[in-house]
Amino acid sequence: MQAVSEWGSRTARIAAAYRARASQRPQAICNDPWASYLVGEEGIALLAAGDLVAPEMELGIAVRTAWLDEAIQRGSVAQVVVLGAGLDTRSARLARPGVRFFEVDHPATQGYKRAALEAVPGYPRDASVFVPCDFERDDFAMALKGAGFQTDLATIVIWEGVIPYLTEDAVRSTFRVLASMLAPESRVYFDYVDHARGADGVADFAGEAGEPFLFKTPDISPLVCGEGFQKVDSLLMTSAQRARTGQDAVNAPFFARWYLAEAVR
Ligand SMILES: C[S@@+](CC[C@H](N)C(=O)[O-])C[C@H]1O[C@@H](n2cnc3c(N)ncnc32)[C@H](O)[C@@H]1O
């Protein structure tokens, strides 16, 4: 399982830093106006280091953000659960009447985020229900139910940028718990990689940030369906990015090993 320090996840900060910068580009692919408030000095330093290793990451994170945002926008559900939410601001950006957002994350990351949000003018802090939970120690299904999650309502779960950092056992058990707690036709949107340390700079960079890649696969469908889901559709980042920009990304080898996926309960 991913190492989260007492002051929260470092990879959550760099992801927010990519979203912040991507949102400020002309013809931006994603739009997260709150991200820049949450990055902090450490996020800025990580971004500079990350740019040297994998300059394509900002584009990939922007495409992933937009793809997941659209899944929520077109979904007809009453609940959205963001697992391993990090510095995600979807509950503020995509709020709509009748939809309840839950954010589940490590207490250290969530503590950092909640403190940072206090200082953000105008941020709707009650847009989501915060559920602090250490996946290694706590039962996240029980924590969610305790926070008001309803198992009889169709739900969208977003599990963004987390699976590569987990062991296969942790990935399996999370899908098993999700299959048992989600109403039929609920959907889980996530990303995964077929990527090991040493393949190029991305996995090595995550490892040096103290959060190494532990799980890789070229096709996650057998695992997810084996744990109780009906089907999984995966989309290679290369295709998702080309569809958004109309062009191949220059120097983006990691995109050929990075998948966006939808699992149907
Ligand atoms: C790479 S960050 C992704 C954050 C966010 N989903 C995004 O894409 O910006 C990984 C997230 O997983 C969370 N995480 C890692 N290990 C965890 C654990 N044992 N319990 C709860 N959350 C954990 C971290 O706190 C962090 O927010």
PDB file of C-alpha atoms and ligand atoms in Angstrom:
ATOM      1  CA  MET A   1       0.000   0.000   0.000  1.00  0.00           C
ATOM      2  CA  GLN A   2       1.136   3.512  -0.713  1.00  0.00           C
ATOM      3  CA  ALA A   3       3.206   5.268   1.907  1.00  0.00           C
ATOM      4  CA  VAL A   4       1.476   8.429   3.129  1.00  0.00           C
ATOM      5  CA  SER A   5       3.542  10.627   5.397  1.00  0.00           C
ATOM      6  CA  GLU A   6       2.162  12.417   8.432  1.00  0.00           C
ATOM      7  CA  TRP A   7       1.736  15.579   6.345  1.00  0.00           C
ATOM      8  CA  GLY A   8      -0.118  13.792   3.567  1.00  0.00           C
ATOM      9  CA  SER A   9       0.517  12.374   0.125  1.00  0.00           C
ATOM     10  CA  ARG A  10       3.206  14.030  -2.038  1.00  0.00           C
ATOM     11  CA  THR A  11       1.821  12.597  -5.266  1.00  0.00           C
ATOM     12  CA  ALA A  12      -1.544  14.202  -4.428  1.00  0.00           C
ATOM     13  CA  ARG A  13       0.259  17.576  -4.425  1.00  0.00           C
ATOM     14  CA  ILE A  14       1.980  17.070  -7.736  1.00  0.00           C
ATOM     15  CA  ALA A  15      -1.308  15.916  -9.320  1.00  0.00           C
ATOM     16  CA  ALA A  16      -2.947  19.135  -8.101  1.00  0.00           C
ATOM     17  CA  ALA A  17       0.010  21.129  -9.418  1.00  0.00           C
ATOM     18  CA  TYR A  18      -0.453  19.614 -12.886  1.00  0.00           C
ATOM     19  CA  ARG A  19      -4.195  20.407 -12.807  1.00  0.00           C
ATOM     20  CA  ALA A  20      -3.501  23.957 -11.679  1.00  0.00           C
ATOM     21  CA  ARG A  21      -1.049  24.650 -14.479  1.00  0.00           C
ATOM     22  CA  ALA A  22      -3.078  22.797 -17.122  1.00  0.00           C
ATOM     23  CA  SER A  23      -6.164  24.844 -16.182  1.00  0.00           C
ATOM     24  CA  GLN A  24      -4.312  28.081 -16.884  1.00  0.00           C
ATOM     25  CA  ARG A  25      -3.261  27.159 -20.423  1.00  0.00           C
ATOM     26  CA  PRO A  26      -4.976  28.761 -23.415  1.00  0.00           C
ATOM     27  CA  GLN A  27      -7.651  26.311 -24.653  1.00  0.00           C
ATOM     28  CA  ALA A  28      -7.273  24.347 -21.450  1.00  0.00           C
ATOM     29  CA  ILE A  29      -8.315  20.692 -21.535  1.00  0.00           C
ATOM     30  CA  CYS A  30      -9.417  20.680 -17.901  1.00  0.00           C
ATOM     31  CA  ASN A  31     -10.696  23.387 -15.605  1.00  0.00           C
ATOM     32  CA  ASP A  32      -9.808  23.285 -11.906  1.00  0.00           C
ATOM     33  CA  PRO A  33      -9.752  26.860 -10.612  1.00  0.00           C
ATOM     34  CA  TRP A  34      -9.169  25.722  -7.018  1.00  0.00           C
ATOM     35  CA  ALA A  35      -6.116  23.528  -7.563  1.00  0.00           C
ATOM     36  CA  SER A  36      -3.575  26.347  -7.427  1.00  0.00           C
ATOM     37  CA  TYR A  37      -4.620  27.162  -3.842  1.00  0.00           C
ATOM     38  CA  LEU A  38      -3.844  23.626  -2.679  1.00  0.00           C
ATOM     39  CA  VAL A  39      -0.489  22.852  -4.266  1.00  0.00           C
ATOM     40  CA  GLY A  40       1.761  24.511  -1.685  1.00  0.00           C
ATOM     41  CA  GLU A  41       5.498  25.078  -2.001  1.00  0.00           C
ATOM     42  CA  GLU A  42       6.192  21.385  -1.997  1.00  0.00           C
ATOM     43  CA  GLY A  43       3.839  20.805  -4.912  1.00  0.00           C
ATOM     44  CA  ILE A  44       5.600  23.517  -6.927  1.00  0.00           C
ATOM     45  CA  ALA A  45       9.004  21.959  -6.231  1.00  0.00           C
ATOM     46  CA  LEU A  46       7.735  18.496  -7.178  1.00  0.00           C
ATOM     47  CA  LEU A  47       6.287  19.879 -10.402  1.00  0.00           C
ATOM     48  CA  ALA A  48       9.643  21.318 -11.432  1.00  0.00           C
ATOM     49  CA  ALA A  49      11.333  17.980 -10.733  1.00  0.00           C
ATOM     50  CA  GLY A  50       8.587  16.039 -12.519  1.00  0.00           C
ATOM     51  CA  ASP A  51       8.871  18.201 -15.646  1.00  0.00           C
ATOM     52  CA  LEU A  52      12.484  17.126 -16.056  1.00  0.00           C
ATOM     53  CA  VAL A  53      11.546  13.451 -15.936  1.00  0.00           C
ATOM     54  CA  ALA A  54       8.208  13.235 -17.748  1.00  0.00           C
ATOM     55  CA  PRO A  55       7.155  16.436 -19.545  1.00  0.00           C
ATOM     56  CA  GLU A  56       4.019  14.683 -20.870  1.00  0.00           C
ATOM     57  CA  MET A  57       2.478  14.202 -17.428  1.00  0.00           C
ATOM     58  CA  GLU A  58       0.632  17.523 -17.314  1.00  0.00           C
ATOM     59  CA  LEU A  59      -1.150  16.684 -20.565  1.00  0.00           C
ATOM     60  CA  GLY A  60      -2.003  13.178 -19.321  1.00  0.00           C
ATOM     61  CA  ILE A  61      -3.361  14.479 -16.012  1.00  0.00           C
ATOM     62  CA  ALA A  62      -5.416  17.125 -17.867  1.00  0.00           C
ATOM     63  CA  VAL A  63      -6.934  14.476 -20.159  1.00  0.00           C
ATOM     64  CA  ARG A  64      -7.641  12.179 -17.204  1.00  0.00           C
ATOM     65  CA  THR A  65      -9.268  15.011 -15.261  1.00  0.00           C
ATOM     66  CA  ALA A  66     -11.527  15.976 -18.173  1.00  0.00           C
ATOM     67  CA  TRP A  67     -12.456  12.342 -18.909  1.00  0.00           C
ATOM     68  CA  LEU A  68     -13.456  11.704 -15.280  1.00  0.00           C
ATOM     69  CA  ASP A  69     -15.290  15.030 -14.977  1.00  0.00           C
ATOM     70  CA  GLU A  70     -17.385  14.145 -18.023  1.00  0.00           C
ATOM     71  CA  ALA A  71     -18.219  10.724 -16.586  1.00  0.00           C
ATOM     72  CA  ILE A  72     -19.703  12.460 -13.537  1.00  0.00           C
ATOM     73  CA  GLN A  73     -21.485  15.087 -15.625  1.00  0.00           C
ATOM     74  CA  ARG A  74     -23.263  12.554 -17.836  1.00  0.00           C
ATOM     75  CA  GLY A  75     -24.009  10.086 -15.003  1.00  0.00           C
ATOM     76  CA  SER A  76     -27.485   9.982 -13.591  1.00  0.00           C
ATOM     77  CA  VAL A  77     -26.683   9.146  -9.980  1.00  0.00           C
ATOM     78  CA  ALA A  78     -27.427  10.435  -6.498  1.00  0.00           C
ATOM     79  CA  GLN A  79     -23.986   9.755  -5.013  1.00  0.00           C
ATOM     80  CA  VAL A  80     -20.378  10.272  -6.068  1.00  0.00           C
ATOM     81  CA  VAL A  81     -17.586   8.714  -4.019  1.00  0.00           C
ATOM     82  CA  VAL A  82     -14.035   9.924  -4.603  1.00  0.00           C
ATOM     83  CA  LEU A  83     -11.678   7.268  -3.244  1.00  0.00           C
ATOM     84  CA  GLY A  84      -8.158   8.446  -2.413  1.00  0.00           C
ATOM     85  CA  ALA A  85      -9.401  11.943  -3.228  1.00  0.00           C
ATOM     86  CA  GLY A  86      -6.175  13.783  -2.538  1.00  0.00           C
ATOM     87  CA  LEU A  87      -6.585  17.441  -3.493  1.00  0.00           C
ATOM     88  CA  ASP A  88      -9.438  16.709  -5.904  1.00  0.00           C
ATOM     89  CA  THR A  89     -12.018  19.537  -6.048  1.00  0.00           C
ATOM     90  CA  ARG A  90     -14.772  17.810  -8.030  1.00  0.00           C
ATOM     91  CA  SER A  91     -17.315  18.178  -5.269  1.00  0.00           C
ATOM     92  CA  ALA A  92     -16.958  21.957  -5.603  1.00  0.00           C
ATOM     93  CA  ARG A  93     -16.604  22.056  -9.379  1.00  0.00           C
ATOM     94  CA  LEU A  94     -19.298  19.553 -10.356  1.00  0.00           C
ATOM     95  CA  ALA A  95     -21.873  20.025  -7.597  1.00  0.00           C
ATOM     96  CA  ARG A  96     -25.487  19.733  -8.702  1.00  0.00           C
ATOM     97  CA  PRO A  97     -28.784  19.421  -6.840  1.00  0.00           C
ATOM     98  CA  GLY A  98     -29.613  15.919  -5.688  1.00  0.00           C
ATOM     99  CA  VAL A  99     -26.048  14.579  -5.887  1.00  0.00           C
ATOM    100  CA  ARG A 100     -24.086  13.942  -2.702  1.00  0.00           C
ATOM    101  CA  PHE A 101     -20.268  13.784  -2.855  1.00  0.00           C
ATOM    102  CA  PHE A 102     -18.144  11.752  -0.428  1.00  0.00           C
ATOM    103  CA  GLU A 103     -14.356  12.095  -0.277  1.00  0.00           C
ATOM    104  CA  VAL A 104     -12.463   9.197   1.258  1.00  0.00           C
ATOM    105  CA  ASP A 105      -8.776   9.624   1.956  1.00  0.00           C
ATOM    106  CA  HIS A 106      -5.970   9.016   4.373  1.00  0.00           C
ATOM    107  CA  PRO A 107      -6.433  11.194   7.478  1.00  0.00           C
ATOM    108  CA  ALA A 108      -3.069  12.911   6.895  1.00  0.00           C
ATOM    109  CA  THR A 109      -3.842  13.948   3.301  1.00  0.00           C
ATOM    110  CA  GLN A 110      -7.379  14.937   4.202  1.00  0.00           C
ATOM    111  CA  GLY A 111      -6.140  16.909   7.210  1.00  0.00           C
ATOM    112  CA  TYR A 112      -3.745  18.890   5.001  1.00  0.00           C
ATOM    113  CA  LYS A 113      -6.488  19.511   2.448  1.00  0.00           C
ATOM    114  CA  ARG A 114      -9.100  20.654   4.937  1.00  0.00           C
ATOM    115  CA  ALA A 115      -6.643  23.058   6.556  1.00  0.00           C
ATOM    116  CA  ALA A 116      -5.652  24.435   3.136  1.00  0.00           C
ATOM    117  CA  LEU A 117      -9.298  24.847   2.103  1.00  0.00           C
ATOM    118  CA  GLU A 118      -9.962  26.997   5.191  1.00  0.00           C
ATOM    119  CA  ALA A 119      -7.808  29.672   3.589  1.00  0.00           C
ATOM    120  CA  VAL A 120      -9.416  29.511   0.130  1.00  0.00           C
ATOM    121  CA  PRO A 121     -11.889  32.351  -0.338  1.00  0.00           C
ATOM    122  CA  GLY A 122     -15.281  31.186  -1.555  1.00  0.00           C
ATOM    123  CA  TYR A 123     -14.569  27.454  -1.600  1.00  0.00           C
ATOM    124  CA  PRO A 124     -17.810  25.570  -0.788  1.00  0.00           C
ATOM    125  CA  ARG A 125     -16.413  23.387   1.998  1.00  0.00           C
ATOM    126  CA  ASP A 126     -19.735  21.681   2.623  1.00  0.00           C
ATOM    127  CA  ALA A 127     -19.906  20.429  -0.982  1.00  0.00           C
ATOM    128  CA  SER A 128     -18.625  17.049   0.146  1.00  0.00           C
ATOM    129  CA  VAL A 129     -18.781  14.749   3.142  1.00  0.00           C
ATOM    130  CA  PHE A 130     -15.190  14.097   4.282  1.00  0.00           C
ATOM    131  CA  VAL A 131     -14.525  10.495   5.306  1.00  0.00           C
ATOM    132  CA  PRO A 132     -11.056  10.045   6.821  1.00  0.00           C
ATOM    133  CA  CYS A 133      -9.948   6.460   6.369  1.00  0.00           C
ATOM    134  CA  ASP A 134      -6.650   4.582   6.227  1.00  0.00           C
ATOM    135  CA  PHE A 135      -7.302   1.811   3.705  1.00  0.00           C
ATOM    136  CA  GLU A 136      -4.618  -0.282   5.396  1.00  0.00           C
ATOM    137  CA  ARG A 137      -6.351  -0.231   8.756  1.00  0.00           C
ATOM    138  CA  ASP A 138      -9.950   0.818   8.331  1.00  0.00           C
ATOM    139  CA  ASP A 139     -12.976  -0.646   6.557  1.00  0.00           C
ATOM    140  CA  PHE A 140     -13.812   2.077   4.022  1.00  0.00           C
ATOM    141  CA  ALA A 141     -17.272   0.615   3.315  1.00  0.00           C
ATOM    142  CA  MET A 142     -18.163   0.880   6.985  1.00  0.00           C
ATOM    143  CA  ALA A 143     -16.672   4.368   7.186  1.00  0.00           C
ATOM    144  CA  LEU A 144     -18.749   5.459   4.175  1.00  0.00           C
ATOM    145  CA  LYS A 145     -21.948   3.964   5.536  1.00  0.00           C
ATOM    146  CA  GLY A 146     -21.268   5.676   8.854  1.00  0.00           C
ATOM    147  CA  ALA A 147     -20.999   8.962   6.972  1.00  0.00           C
ATOM    148  CA  GLY A 148     -24.402   8.525   5.290  1.00  0.00           C
ATOM    149  CA  PHE A 149     -23.571   6.589   2.108  1.00  0.00           C
ATOM    150  CA  GLN A 150     -26.634   4.648   0.895  1.00  0.00           C
ATOM    151  CA  THR A 151     -26.054   1.217  -0.617  1.00  0.00           C
ATOM    152  CA  ASP A 152     -29.392   1.219  -2.482  1.00  0.00           C
ATOM    153  CA  LEU A 153     -28.598   4.257  -4.665  1.00  0.00           C
ATOM    154  CA  ALA A 154     -26.759   4.114  -7.981  1.00  0.00           C
ATOM    155  CA  THR A 155     -23.337   5.617  -7.445  1.00  0.00           C
ATOM    156  CA  ILE A 156     -20.285   6.768  -9.356  1.00  0.00           C
ATOM    157  CA  VAL A 157     -16.949   5.980  -7.735  1.00  0.00           C
ATOM    158  CA  ILE A 158     -13.867   7.855  -8.906  1.00  0.00           C
ATOM    159  CA  TRP A 159     -10.584   6.114  -8.084  1.00  0.00           C
ATOM    160  CA  GLU A 160      -8.052   8.337  -9.780  1.00  0.00           C
ATOM    161  CA  GLY A 161      -4.296   8.001  -9.675  1.00  0.00           C
ATOM    162  CA  VAL A 162      -4.246   5.433  -6.881  1.00  0.00           C
ATOM    163  CA  ILE A 163      -4.179   1.867  -8.257  1.00  0.00           C
ATOM    164  CA  PRO A 164      -0.521   1.899  -9.438  1.00  0.00           C
ATOM    165  CA  TYR A 165       0.578   2.606  -5.867  1.00  0.00           C
ATOM    166  CA  LEU A 166      -1.234  -0.377  -4.346  1.00  0.00           C
ATOM    167  CA  THR A 167      -0.404  -4.060  -4.098  1.00  0.00           C
ATOM    168  CA  GLU A 168      -2.467  -6.450  -6.202  1.00  0.00           C
ATOM    169  CA  ASP A 169      -4.091  -7.734  -2.998  1.00  0.00           C
ATOM    170  CA  ALA A 170      -5.194  -4.212  -2.088  1.00  0.00           C
ATOM    171  CA  VAL A 171      -6.551  -3.569  -5.608  1.00  0.00           C
ATOM    172  CA  ARG A 172      -8.481  -6.857  -5.530  1.00  0.00           C
ATOM    173  CA  SER A 173      -9.920  -6.354  -2.078  1.00  0.00           C
ATOM    174  CA  THR A 174     -11.021  -2.795  -2.889  1.00  0.00           C
ATOM    175  CA  PHE A 175     -12.903  -3.951  -6.010  1.00  0.00           C
ATOM    176  CA  ARG A 176     -14.411  -6.812  -3.952  1.00  0.00           C
ATOM    177  CA  VAL A 177     -15.684  -4.398  -1.311  1.00  0.00           C
ATOM    178  CA  LEU A 178     -16.963  -2.007  -3.987  1.00  0.00           C
ATOM    179  CA  ALA A 179     -18.836  -4.847  -5.724  1.00  0.00           C
ATOM    180  CA  SER A 180     -20.478  -5.796  -2.437  1.00  0.00           C
ATOM    181  CA  MET A 181     -21.487  -2.270  -1.392  1.00  0.00           C
ATOM    182  CA  LEU A 182     -22.545  -0.666  -4.700  1.00  0.00           C
ATOM    183  CA  ALA A 183     -26.065  -0.846  -6.141  1.00  0.00           C
ATOM    184  CA  PRO A 184     -26.390  -2.533  -9.566  1.00  0.00           C
ATOM    185  CA  GLU A 185     -25.493  -0.295 -12.528  1.00  0.00           C
ATOM    186  CA  SER A 186     -23.154   1.764 -10.365  1.00  0.00           C
ATOM    187  CA  ARG A 187     -19.883   2.594 -12.081  1.00  0.00           C
ATOM    188  CA  VAL A 188     -16.257   2.867 -11.005  1.00  0.00           C
ATOM    189  CA  TYR A 189     -13.970   5.096 -13.076  1.00  0.00           C
ATOM    190  CA  PHE A 190     -10.243   4.659 -12.528  1.00  0.00           C
ATOM    191  CA  ASP A 191      -6.838   4.540 -14.188  1.00  0.00           C
ATOM    192  CA  TYR A 192      -4.095   1.946 -14.133  1.00  0.00           C
ATOM    193  CA  VAL A 193      -0.701   1.390 -15.729  1.00  0.00           C
ATOM    194  CA  ASP A 194       1.317  -1.377 -17.292  1.00  0.00           C
ATOM    195  CA  HIS A 195       4.476   0.118 -16.063  1.00  0.00           C
ATOM    196  CA  ALA A 196       7.336  -0.928 -13.849  1.00  0.00           C
ATOM    197  CA  ARG A 197      10.174   0.834 -12.172  1.00  0.00           C
ATOM    198  CA  GLY A 198      13.051   1.211 -14.605  1.00  0.00           C
ATOM    199  CA  ALA A 199      10.821   1.314 -17.736  1.00  0.00           C
ATOM    200  CA  ASP A 200      11.214   5.094 -17.945  1.00  0.00           C
ATOM    201  CA  GLY A 201      11.333   8.005 -15.548  1.00  0.00           C
ATOM    202  CA  VAL A 202       7.716   8.065 -14.360  1.00  0.00           C
ATOM    203  CA  ALA A 203       7.709   5.079 -12.007  1.00  0.00           C
ATOM    204  CA  ASP A 204      11.177   5.962 -10.743  1.00  0.00           C
ATOM    205  CA  PHE A 205      10.028   9.498  -9.970  1.00  0.00           C
ATOM    206  CA  ALA A 206       7.063   8.206  -7.957  1.00  0.00           C
ATOM    207  CA  GLY A 207       9.388   5.867  -6.068  1.00  0.00           C
ATOM    208  CA  GLU A 208      11.769   8.705  -5.271  1.00  0.00           C
ATOM    209  CA  ALA A 209       8.810  10.727  -3.973  1.00  0.00           C
ATOM    210  CA  GLY A 210       8.330   7.871  -1.488  1.00  0.00           C
ATOM    211  CA  GLU A 211       5.228   6.450  -3.210  1.00  0.00           C
ATOM    212  CA  PRO A 212       6.475   3.656  -5.532  1.00  0.00           C
ATOM    213  CA  PHE A 213       4.427   1.930  -8.229  1.00  0.00           C
ATOM    214  CA  LEU A 214       3.517  -1.553  -6.980  1.00  0.00           C
ATOM    215  CA  PHE A 215       0.826  -2.831  -9.352  1.00  0.00           C
ATOM    216  CA  LYS A 216       0.919  -3.063 -13.124  1.00  0.00           C
ATOM    217  CA  THR A 217      -1.129  -4.941 -15.694  1.00  0.00           C
ATOM    218  CA  PRO A 218      -1.840  -4.695 -19.438  1.00  0.00           C
ATOM    219  CA  ASP A 219      -5.507  -5.614 -18.839  1.00  0.00           C
ATOM    220  CA  ILE A 220      -7.295  -5.218 -15.525  1.00  0.00           C
ATOM    221  CA  SER A 221     -10.625  -6.712 -16.732  1.00  0.00           C
ATOM    222  CA  PRO A 222     -10.111 -10.298 -15.467  1.00  0.00           C
ATOM    223  CA  LEU A 223      -9.232  -9.027 -11.999  1.00  0.00           C
ATOM    224  CA  VAL A 224     -12.155  -6.594 -11.750  1.00  0.00           C
ATOM    225  CA  CYS A 225     -14.749  -8.989 -13.217  1.00  0.00           C
ATOM    226  CA  GLY A 226     -13.388 -11.757 -10.982  1.00  0.00           C
ATOM    227  CA  GLU A 227     -14.267  -9.576  -7.987  1.00  0.00           C
ATOM    228  CA  GLY A 228     -17.909  -9.095  -8.984  1.00  0.00           C
ATOM    229  CA  PHE A 229     -18.199  -6.454 -11.719  1.00  0.00           C
ATOM    230  CA  GLN A 230     -20.148  -7.079 -14.958  1.00  0.00           C
ATOM    231  CA  LYS A 231     -17.658  -5.563 -17.379  1.00  0.00           C
ATOM    232  CA  VAL A 232     -14.718  -3.206 -17.798  1.00  0.00           C
ATOM    233  CA  ASP A 233     -13.912  -0.921 -20.728  1.00  0.00           C
ATOM    234  CA  SER A 234     -10.359   0.380 -20.918  1.00  0.00           C
ATOM    235  CA  LEU A 235      -9.062   3.228 -23.073  1.00  0.00           C
ATOM    236  CA  LEU A 236      -5.372   3.821 -23.690  1.00  0.00           C
ATOM    237  CA  MET A 237      -4.190   7.314 -22.761  1.00  0.00           C
ATOM    238  CA  THR A 238      -2.650   7.627 -26.236  1.00  0.00           C
ATOM    239  CA  SER A 239      -6.156   7.351 -27.743  1.00  0.00           C
ATOM    240  CA  ALA A 240      -7.851   9.546 -25.137  1.00  0.00           C
ATOM    241  CA  GLN A 241      -5.268  12.274 -25.613  1.00  0.00           C
ATOM    242  CA  ARG A 242      -5.412  12.114 -29.403  1.00  0.00           C
ATOM    243  CA  ALA A 243      -9.206  12.327 -29.307  1.00  0.00           C
ATOM    244  CA  ARG A 244      -9.010  15.510 -27.198  1.00  0.00           C
ATOM    245  CA  THR A 245      -6.200  17.322 -28.924  1.00  0.00           C
ATOM    246  CA  GLY A 246      -6.425  15.946 -32.467  1.00  0.00           C
ATOM    247  CA  GLN A 247      -2.664  15.336 -32.384  1.00  0.00           C
ATOM    248  CA  ASP A 248      -0.161  12.825 -31.110  1.00  0.00           C
ATOM    249  CA  ALA A 249       1.691  14.050 -28.043  1.00  0.00           C
ATOM    250  CA  VAL A 250       5.380  14.602 -28.629  1.00  0.00           C
ATOM    251  CA  ASN A 251       7.575  12.403 -26.471  1.00  0.00           C
ATOM    252  CA  ALA A 252       4.882  10.586 -24.499  1.00  0.00           C
ATOM    253  CA  PRO A 253       5.978   6.940 -24.123  1.00  0.00           C
ATOM    254  CA  PHE A 254       4.149   6.604 -20.826  1.00  0.00           C
ATOM    255  CA  PHE A 255       0.784   7.211 -22.556  1.00  0.00           C
ATOM    256  CA  ALA A 256       1.121   3.827 -24.301  1.00  0.00           C
ATOM    257  CA  ARG A 257       1.109   2.134 -20.889  1.00  0.00           C
ATOM    258  CA  TRP A 258      -1.546   4.184 -19.098  1.00  0.00           C
ATOM    259  CA  TYR A 259      -5.247   3.285 -19.211  1.00  0.00           C
ATOM    260  CA  LEU A 260      -8.497   5.024 -18.293  1.00  0.00           C
ATOM    261  CA  ALA A 261     -11.247   2.565 -17.384  1.00  0.00           C
ATOM    262  CA  GLU A 262     -14.929   2.198 -16.544  1.00  0.00           C
ATOM    263  CA  ALA A 263     -16.195  -0.803 -14.546  1.00  0.00           C
ATOM    264  CA  VAL A 264     -19.918  -1.522 -14.366  1.00  0.00           C
ATOM    265  CA  ARG A 265     -21.290  -3.197 -11.223  1.00  0.00           C
TER     266      ARG A 265
HETATM  267  C1  LIG B   1      -1.534   9.962  -6.302  1.00  0.00           C
HETATM  268  S1  LIG B   1      -2.595  10.535  -5.044  1.00  0.00           S
HETATM  269  C2  LIG B   1      -4.045  10.783  -6.016  1.00  0.00           C
HETATM  270  C3  LIG B   1      -4.915  11.829  -5.459  1.00  0.00           C
HETATM  271  C4  LIG B   1      -6.114  12.220  -6.335  1.00  0.00           C
HETATM  272  N1  LIG B   1      -7.002  11.099  -6.568  1.00  0.00           N
HETATM  273  C5  LIG B   1      -5.653  12.840  -7.629  1.00  0.00           C
HETATM  274  O1  LIG B   1      -5.704  12.179  -8.671  1.00  0.00           O
HETATM  275  O2  LIG B   1      -5.211  13.977  -7.586  1.00  0.00           O
HETATM  276  C6  LIG B   1      -2.984   9.075  -4.111  1.00  0.00           C
HETATM  277  C7  LIG B   1      -4.010   9.263  -2.998  1.00  0.00           C
HETATM  278  O3  LIG B   1      -4.213   8.001  -2.324  1.00  0.00           O
HETATM  279  C8  LIG B   1      -4.287   8.238  -0.933  1.00  0.00           C
HETATM  280  N2  LIG B   1      -3.837   7.062  -0.171  1.00  0.00           N
HETATM  281  C9  LIG B   1      -2.694   6.382  -0.312  1.00  0.00           C
HETATM  282  N3  LIG B   1      -2.591   5.413   0.622  1.00  0.00           N
HETATM  283  C10 LIG B   1      -3.716   5.492   1.373  1.00  0.00           C
HETATM  284  C11 LIG B   1      -4.198   4.777   2.495  1.00  0.00           C
HETATM  285  N4  LIG B   1      -3.506   3.811   3.065  1.00  0.00           N
HETATM  286  N5  LIG B   1      -5.398   5.127   3.008  1.00  0.00           N
HETATM  287  C12 LIG B   1      -6.105   6.135   2.448  1.00  0.00           C
HETATM  288  N6  LIG B   1      -5.692   6.849   1.372  1.00  0.00           N
HETATM  289  C13 LIG B   1      -4.516   6.542   0.854  1.00  0.00           C
HETATM  290  C14 LIG B   1      -3.333   9.405  -0.705  1.00  0.00           C
HETATM  291  O4  LIG B   1      -3.601  10.078   0.519  1.00  0.00           O
HETATM  292  C15 LIG B   1      -3.573  10.252  -1.940  1.00  0.00           C
HETATM  293  O5  LIG B   1      -4.578  11.197  -1.738  1.00  0.00           O
END
